[in-house]
């Protein structure tokens, strides 16, 4: 690990539209338009900071193993991955949504084992175990909203923002499992070896979050 070079892993897709303006406020700006490029790693205005753009579910893995020093990732994916392998020092308070159970409108749930479809299998396992409910887990990677109407599941566990996706598919949100927002995570060894630059970047990001919150209130 080069102790002066810092790699920050970002999540590609819609969350980037909220992360990049916040990073710009914190004076971390990619030198080219990430949305228009097929590259996965980008230089920034800071000579010693690079941005890596990968799938959200891979960010905790890259940071845990130190291939990235820091990462920006949703709390949902941290809960699913487990948070023992890295520090989580800052809530960026962006990309806010809720992790919820959802069921067909006016449905009667079966008395016995619930069939639960989700990509968040670890979260679902823990949540229903805490409720003392027996479940059969069905791992899906997308289009979860179809699972109940196709007879594959009684309940789904998914991200809800406005609730429009659920509504369009005849479902309604039921139980709140967790509030979600994007977090900064930091590799444990990097925090020691690259402490100075990481503290500086965290300070800049913290200030950007506070300024944004103040402007909104
Ligand atoms: P909505 O129809 O507004 O409730 O959005 C629901 C869908 O958008 C979910 O199934 C997610 O795939 C996606 N989504 C919304 N907000 C987020 C977020 N903050 N992070 C990740 N995915 C999201």
Coordinates of N, CA, C and O in Angstrom, one line a residue, residues 5 10 18 55 77 101 112 127 144 201 205:
X5 N -0.9 7.7 -1.5 CA -2.0 7.6 -2.6 C -3.3 7.0 -1.9 O -3.3 6.0 -1.2
X10 N -16.5 4.4 -5.2 CA -17.8 4.9 -5.3 C -18.8 3.9 -5.9 O -18.3 3.1 -6.7
X18 N -25.8 12.0 -6.6 CA -25.8 12.8 -5.3 C -24.4 12.8 -4.7 O -24.1 13.8 -4.0
X55 N -19.7 -1.6 -8.6 CA -21.1 -2.0 -8.0 C -21.1 -1.7 -6.5 O -20.2 -2.1 -5.8
X77 N -26.3 -2.0 2.1 CA -25.3 -3.0 1.7 C -24.3 -3.2 2.8 O -23.7 -4.3 2.9
X101 N -40.3 -4.4 4.4 CA -41.0 -5.6 3.8 C -42.1 -5.0 3.0 O -42.6 -3.9 3.3
X112 N -48.2 -20.6 8.2 CA -46.9 -21.3 8.4 C -45.7 -20.5 7.9 O -45.6 -19.3 8.2
X127 N -33.7 -10.4 10.4 CA -34.9 -9.7 10.8 C -36.0 -10.6 11.2 O -36.6 -10.5 12.2
X144 N -37.9 -7.8 -8.1 CA -38.5 -8.5 -6.9 C -40.0 -8.3 -6.8 O -40.7 -9.2 -6.3
X201 N -9.5 14.3 4.3 CA -10.6 14.1 3.4 C -11.9 14.0 4.2 O -13.0 14.5 3.8
X205 N -15.3 16.3 3.8 CA -16.6 15.8 3.5 C -17.6 16.1 4.7 O -18.7 16.5 4.4

